[in-house]
Amino acid sequence: MELREPKLFIQSPPFYYVDVKESPVQEQTFYDESTSVYEIARSDKNEKIQNDVILRQLNYFSLPLNRNRNYVFHLEDGERVIGKIDEIDGINVKVKTLTDLVSINGNEIKAITVSNRM
């Protein structure tokens, strides 16, 4: 039987053991602990998008996979906004159009469709 060297040999670094001196904790040492809990208060019903279908569509369309697509936002007053979803901040939906950044109230969106324009 013939002994062969491995084709790939990775040398591991040597291990060194060092003694560590522990210093005793002094009684005067105080440790700051934070016990604060921060919560976003949303007691007003207008702070949430009421239409569950629109909310699910906005969540899906704002995923990184779908961010580069243009959408048509049909609003309650008959206006249409065409653009890409930039950010969703509570009920405010920020849409990047060809010229500027438009903020839309999420409760004013009646429907969202995919735009054929690129």
mmCIF file with all atom_site columns, C-alpha atoms in Angstrom:
data_model
loop_
_atom_site.group_PDB
_atom_site.id
_atom_site.type_symbol
_atom_site.label_atom_id
_atom_site.label_alt_id
_atom_site.label_comp_id
_atom_site.label_asym_id
_atom_site.label_entity_id
_atom_site.label_seq_id
_atom_site.pdbx_PDB_ins_code
_atom_site.Cartn_x
_atom_site.Cartn_y
_atom_site.Cartn_z
_atom_site.occupancy
_atom_site.B_iso_or_equiv
_atom_site.pdbx_formal_charge
_atom_site.auth_seq_id
_atom_site.auth_comp_id
_atom_site.auth_asym_id
_atom_site.auth_atom_id
_atom_site.pdbx_PDB_model_num
ATOM 1   C CA . MET A 1 1   ? 0.000   0.000  0.000   1.00 0.00 ? 1   MET A CA 1
ATOM 2   C CA . GLU A 1 2   ? 1.369   3.327  -1.019  1.00 0.00 ? 2   GLU A CA 1
ATOM 3   C CA . LEU A 1 3   ? 0.922   6.510  1.065   1.00 0.00 ? 3   LEU A CA 1
ATOM 4   C CA . ARG A 1 4   ? -0.049  9.570  -0.858  1.00 0.00 ? 4   ARG A CA 1
ATOM 5   C CA . GLU A 1 5   ? -0.147  13.168 0.244   1.00 0.00 ? 5   GLU A CA 1
ATOM 6   C CA . PRO A 1 6   ? -3.481  14.925 0.033   1.00 0.00 ? 6   PRO A CA 1
ATOM 7   C CA . LYS A 1 7   ? -4.037  17.046 -3.052  1.00 0.00 ? 7   LYS A CA 1
ATOM 8   C CA . LEU A 1 8   ? -5.188  19.981 -0.981  1.00 0.00 ? 8   LEU A CA 1
ATOM 9   C CA . PHE A 1 9   ? -3.584  20.692 2.341   1.00 0.00 ? 9   PHE A CA 1
ATOM 10  C CA . ILE A 1 10  ? -4.697  23.682 4.380   1.00 0.00 ? 10  ILE A CA 1
ATOM 11  C CA . GLN A 1 11  ? -2.451  24.467 7.282   1.00 0.00 ? 11  GLN A CA 1
ATOM 12  C CA . SER A 1 12  ? -4.368  25.562 10.345  1.00 0.00 ? 12  SER A CA 1
ATOM 13  C CA . PRO A 1 13  ? -2.992  28.299 12.561  1.00 0.00 ? 13  PRO A CA 1
ATOM 14  C CA . PRO A 1 14  ? -1.408  27.269 15.865  1.00 0.00 ? 14  PRO A CA 1
ATOM 15  C CA . PHE A 1 15  ? -3.405  27.616 19.061  1.00 0.00 ? 15  PHE A CA 1
ATOM 16  C CA . TYR A 1 16  ? -2.098  29.725 21.902  1.00 0.00 ? 16  TYR A CA 1
ATOM 17  C CA . TYR A 1 17  ? -3.513  29.645 25.380  1.00 0.00 ? 17  TYR A CA 1
ATOM 18  C CA . VAL A 1 18  ? -3.242  32.851 27.368  1.00 0.00 ? 18  VAL A CA 1
ATOM 19  C CA . ASP A 1 19  ? -4.064  33.257 31.030  1.00 0.00 ? 19  ASP A CA 1
ATOM 20  C CA . VAL A 1 20  ? -6.525  36.068 31.623  1.00 0.00 ? 20  VAL A CA 1
ATOM 21  C CA . LYS A 1 21  ? -6.737  37.821 34.939  1.00 0.00 ? 21  LYS A CA 1
ATOM 22  C CA . GLU A 1 22  ? -10.242 38.691 36.003  1.00 0.00 ? 22  GLU A CA 1
ATOM 23  C CA . SER A 1 23  ? -10.735 41.843 37.989  1.00 0.00 ? 23  SER A CA 1
ATOM 24  C CA . PRO A 1 24  ? -13.377 41.791 40.699  1.00 0.00 ? 24  PRO A CA 1
ATOM 25  C CA . VAL A 1 25  ? -16.474 43.932 40.168  1.00 0.00 ? 25  VAL A CA 1
ATOM 26  C CA . GLN A 1 26  ? -16.465 46.930 42.425  1.00 0.00 ? 26  GLN A CA 1
ATOM 27  C CA . GLU A 1 27  ? -19.544 47.832 44.391  1.00 0.00 ? 27  GLU A CA 1
ATOM 28  C CA . GLN A 1 28  ? -19.483 51.362 43.013  1.00 0.00 ? 28  GLN A CA 1
ATOM 29  C CA . THR A 1 29  ? -19.732 50.189 39.412  1.00 0.00 ? 29  THR A CA 1
ATOM 30  C CA . PHE A 1 30  ? -23.196 50.830 38.039  1.00 0.00 ? 30  PHE A CA 1
ATOM 31  C CA . TYR A 1 31  ? -24.483 49.301 34.858  1.00 0.00 ? 31  TYR A CA 1
ATOM 32  C CA . ASP A 1 32  ? -26.985 51.295 32.856  1.00 0.00 ? 32  ASP A CA 1
ATOM 33  C CA . GLU A 1 33  ? -29.907 49.287 31.629  1.00 0.00 ? 33  GLU A CA 1
ATOM 34  C CA . SER A 1 34  ? -32.630 50.557 29.418  1.00 0.00 ? 34  SER A CA 1
ATOM 35  C CA . THR A 1 35  ? -36.120 49.529 30.412  1.00 0.00 ? 35  THR A CA 1
ATOM 36  C CA . SER A 1 36  ? -37.897 51.808 27.968  1.00 0.00 ? 36  SER A CA 1
ATOM 37  C CA . VAL A 1 37  ? -40.291 50.303 25.484  1.00 0.00 ? 37  VAL A CA 1
ATOM 38  C CA . TYR A 1 38  ? -41.139 52.350 22.432  1.00 0.00 ? 38  TYR A CA 1
ATOM 39  C CA . GLU A 1 39  ? -44.386 51.763 20.644  1.00 0.00 ? 39  GLU A CA 1
ATOM 40  C CA . ILE A 1 40  ? -45.945 53.519 17.714  1.00 0.00 ? 40  ILE A CA 1
ATOM 41  C CA . ALA A 1 41  ? -49.326 54.718 18.882  1.00 0.00 ? 41  ALA A CA 1
ATOM 42  C CA . ARG A 1 42  ? -51.908 54.267 16.151  1.00 0.00 ? 42  ARG A CA 1
ATOM 43  C CA . SER A 1 43  ? -55.184 54.781 17.851  1.00 0.00 ? 43  SER A CA 1
ATOM 44  C CA . ASP A 1 44  ? -56.780 56.694 14.979  1.00 0.00 ? 44  ASP A CA 1
ATOM 45  C CA . LYS A 1 45  ? -58.542 54.509 12.384  1.00 0.00 ? 45  LYS A CA 1
ATOM 46  C CA . ASN A 1 46  ? -57.235 56.741 9.598   1.00 0.00 ? 46  ASN A CA 1
ATOM 47  C CA . GLU A 1 47  ? -53.649 55.660 10.375  1.00 0.00 ? 47  GLU A CA 1
ATOM 48  C CA . LYS A 1 48  ? -54.239 52.265 8.735   1.00 0.00 ? 48  LYS A CA 1
ATOM 49  C CA . ILE A 1 49  ? -55.156 51.450 5.164   1.00 0.00 ? 49  ILE A CA 1
ATOM 50  C CA . GLN A 1 50  ? -58.735 50.254 5.468   1.00 0.00 ? 50  GLN A CA 1
ATOM 51  C CA . ASN A 1 51  ? -59.013 48.261 2.226   1.00 0.00 ? 51  ASN A CA 1
ATOM 52  C CA . ASP A 1 52  ? -57.316 44.885 2.839   1.00 0.00 ? 52  ASP A CA 1
ATOM 53  C CA . VAL A 1 53  ? -57.009 44.119 -0.888  1.00 0.00 ? 53  VAL A CA 1
ATOM 54  C CA . ILE A 1 54  ? -55.147 47.381 -1.551  1.00 0.00 ? 54  ILE A CA 1
ATOM 55  C CA . LEU A 1 55  ? -52.950 46.769 1.511   1.00 0.00 ? 55  LEU A CA 1
ATOM 56  C CA . ARG A 1 56  ? -51.983 43.285 0.273   1.00 0.00 ? 56  ARG A CA 1
ATOM 57  C CA . GLN A 1 57  ? -51.345 44.599 -3.237  1.00 0.00 ? 57  GLN A CA 1
ATOM 58  C CA . LEU A 1 58  ? -49.126 47.397 -1.905  1.00 0.00 ? 58  LEU A CA 1
ATOM 59  C CA . ASN A 1 59  ? -47.142 44.951 0.214   1.00 0.00 ? 59  ASN A CA 1
ATOM 60  C CA . TYR A 1 60  ? -46.673 42.617 -2.741  1.00 0.00 ? 60  TYR A CA 1
ATOM 61  C CA . PHE A 1 61  ? -45.875 45.355 -5.260  1.00 0.00 ? 61  PHE A CA 1
ATOM 62  C CA . SER A 1 62  ? -43.310 46.938 -2.933  1.00 0.00 ? 62  SER A CA 1
ATOM 63  C CA . LEU A 1 63  ? -41.205 43.762 -2.754  1.00 0.00 ? 63  LEU A CA 1
ATOM 64  C CA . PRO A 1 64  ? -37.733 44.143 -4.315  1.00 0.00 ? 64  PRO A CA 1
ATOM 65  C CA . LEU A 1 65  ? -38.715 41.761 -7.111  1.00 0.00 ? 65  LEU A CA 1
ATOM 66  C CA . ASN A 1 66  ? -41.566 44.052 -8.227  1.00 0.00 ? 66  ASN A CA 1
ATOM 67  C CA . ARG A 1 67  ? -40.057 47.475 -7.496  1.00 0.00 ? 67  ARG A CA 1
ATOM 68  C CA . ASN A 1 68  ? -39.029 48.204 -11.090 1.00 0.00 ? 68  ASN A CA 1
ATOM 69  C CA . ARG A 1 69  ? -42.524 47.845 -12.526 1.00 0.00 ? 69  ARG A CA 1
ATOM 70  C CA . ASN A 1 70  ? -44.810 50.767 -13.295 1.00 0.00 ? 70  ASN A CA 1
ATOM 71  C CA . TYR A 1 71  ? -48.269 50.751 -11.743 1.00 0.00 ? 71  TYR A CA 1
ATOM 72  C CA . VAL A 1 72  ? -51.395 52.809 -12.299 1.00 0.00 ? 72  VAL A CA 1
ATOM 73  C CA . PHE A 1 73  ? -52.974 54.022 -9.057  1.00 0.00 ? 73  PHE A CA 1
ATOM 74  C CA . HIS A 1 74  ? -56.677 54.776 -9.591  1.00 0.00 ? 74  HIS A CA 1
ATOM 75  C CA . LEU A 1 75  ? -57.796 57.237 -6.912  1.00 0.00 ? 75  LEU A CA 1
ATOM 76  C CA . GLU A 1 76  ? -61.261 57.873 -5.455  1.00 0.00 ? 76  GLU A CA 1
ATOM 77  C CA . ASP A 1 77  ? -61.558 61.282 -7.156  1.00 0.00 ? 77  ASP A CA 1
ATOM 78  C CA . GLY A 1 78  ? -60.956 59.763 -10.622 1.00 0.00 ? 78  GLY A CA 1
ATOM 79  C CA . GLU A 1 79  ? -57.325 60.849 -10.883 1.00 0.00 ? 79  GLU A CA 1
ATOM 80  C CA . ARG A 1 80  ? -54.689 58.375 -12.031 1.00 0.00 ? 80  ARG A CA 1
ATOM 81  C CA . VAL A 1 81  ? -51.036 58.333 -10.976 1.00 0.00 ? 81  VAL A CA 1
ATOM 82  C CA . ILE A 1 82  ? -48.550 56.248 -12.985 1.00 0.00 ? 82  ILE A CA 1
ATOM 83  C CA . GLY A 1 83  ? -45.218 55.324 -11.452 1.00 0.00 ? 83  GLY A CA 1
ATOM 84  C CA . LYS A 1 84  ? -43.108 52.989 -9.332  1.00 0.00 ? 84  LYS A CA 1
ATOM 85  C CA . ILE A 1 85  ? -43.584 52.427 -5.606  1.00 0.00 ? 85  ILE A CA 1
ATOM 86  C CA . ASP A 1 86  ? -40.715 54.148 -3.806  1.00 0.00 ? 86  ASP A CA 1
ATOM 87  C CA . GLU A 1 87  ? -41.764 53.727 -0.183  1.00 0.00 ? 87  GLU A CA 1
ATOM 88  C CA . ILE A 1 88  ? -44.760 52.921 2.006   1.00 0.00 ? 88  ILE A CA 1
ATOM 89  C CA . ASP A 1 89  ? -44.839 54.930 5.222   1.00 0.00 ? 89  ASP A CA 1
ATOM 90  C CA . GLY A 1 90  ? -47.956 54.099 7.227   1.00 0.00 ? 90  GLY A CA 1
ATOM 91  C CA . ILE A 1 91  ? -50.848 55.215 5.044   1.00 0.00 ? 91  ILE A CA 1
ATOM 92  C CA . ASN A 1 92  ? -48.659 57.357 2.783   1.00 0.00 ? 92  ASN A CA 1
ATOM 93  C CA . VAL A 1 93  ? -47.559 55.666 -0.424  1.00 0.00 ? 93  VAL A CA 1
ATOM 94  C CA . LYS A 1 94  ? -44.689 57.439 -2.157  1.00 0.00 ? 94  LYS A CA 1
ATOM 95  C CA . VAL A 1 95  ? -44.750 56.900 -5.918  1.00 0.00 ? 95  VAL A CA 1
ATOM 96  C CA . LYS A 1 96  ? -41.878 57.884 -8.186  1.00 0.00 ? 96  LYS A CA 1
ATOM 97  C CA . THR A 1 97  ? -43.318 59.208 -11.446 1.00 0.00 ? 97  THR A CA 1
ATOM 98  C CA . LEU A 1 98  ? -41.339 60.267 -14.502 1.00 0.00 ? 98  LEU A CA 1
ATOM 99  C CA . THR A 1 99  ? -40.958 63.817 -13.208 1.00 0.00 ? 99  THR A CA 1
ATOM 100 C CA . ASP A 1 100 ? -41.214 63.801 -9.406  1.00 0.00 ? 100 ASP A CA 1
ATOM 101 C CA . LEU A 1 101 ? -42.087 61.943 -6.189  1.00 0.00 ? 101 LEU A CA 1
ATOM 102 C CA . VAL A 1 102 ? -45.815 61.919 -5.353  1.00 0.00 ? 102 VAL A CA 1
ATOM 103 C CA . SER A 1 103 ? -47.272 61.041 -1.948  1.00 0.00 ? 103 SER A CA 1
ATOM 104 C CA . ILE A 1 104 ? -50.678 59.322 -2.035  1.00 0.00 ? 104 ILE A CA 1
ATOM 105 C CA . ASN A 1 105 ? -52.968 58.590 0.883   1.00 0.00 ? 105 ASN A CA 1
ATOM 106 C CA . GLY A 1 106 ? -53.441 54.798 0.875   1.00 0.00 ? 106 GLY A CA 1
ATOM 107 C CA . ASN A 1 107 ? -57.124 55.120 1.793   1.00 0.00 ? 107 ASN A CA 1
ATOM 108 C CA . GLU A 1 108 ? -57.763 57.150 -1.385  1.00 0.00 ? 108 GLU A CA 1
ATOM 109 C CA . ILE A 1 109 ? -56.571 54.337 -3.681  1.00 0.00 ? 109 ILE A CA 1
ATOM 110 C CA . LYS A 1 110 ? -59.515 52.609 -5.358  1.00 0.00 ? 110 LYS A CA 1
ATOM 111 C CA . ALA A 1 111 ? -57.538 50.145 -7.526  1.00 0.00 ? 111 ALA A CA 1
ATOM 112 C CA . ILE A 1 112 ? -53.988 49.344 -8.642  1.00 0.00 ? 112 ILE A CA 1
ATOM 113 C CA . THR A 1 113 ? -53.226 47.989 -12.120 1.00 0.00 ? 113 THR A CA 1
ATOM 114 C CA . VAL A 1 114 ? -50.016 47.199 -13.957 1.00 0.00 ? 114 VAL A CA 1
ATOM 115 C CA . SER A 1 115 ? -48.985 49.840 -16.485 1.00 0.00 ? 115 SER A CA 1
ATOM 116 C CA . ASN A 1 116 ? -47.987 48.907 -20.022 1.00 0.00 ? 116 ASN A CA 1
ATOM 117 C CA . ARG A 1 117 ? -45.641 51.905 -20.169 1.00 0.00 ? 117 ARG A CA 1
ATOM 118 C CA . MET A 1 118 ? -41.985 51.393 -19.359 1.00 0.00 ? 118 MET A CA 1
#
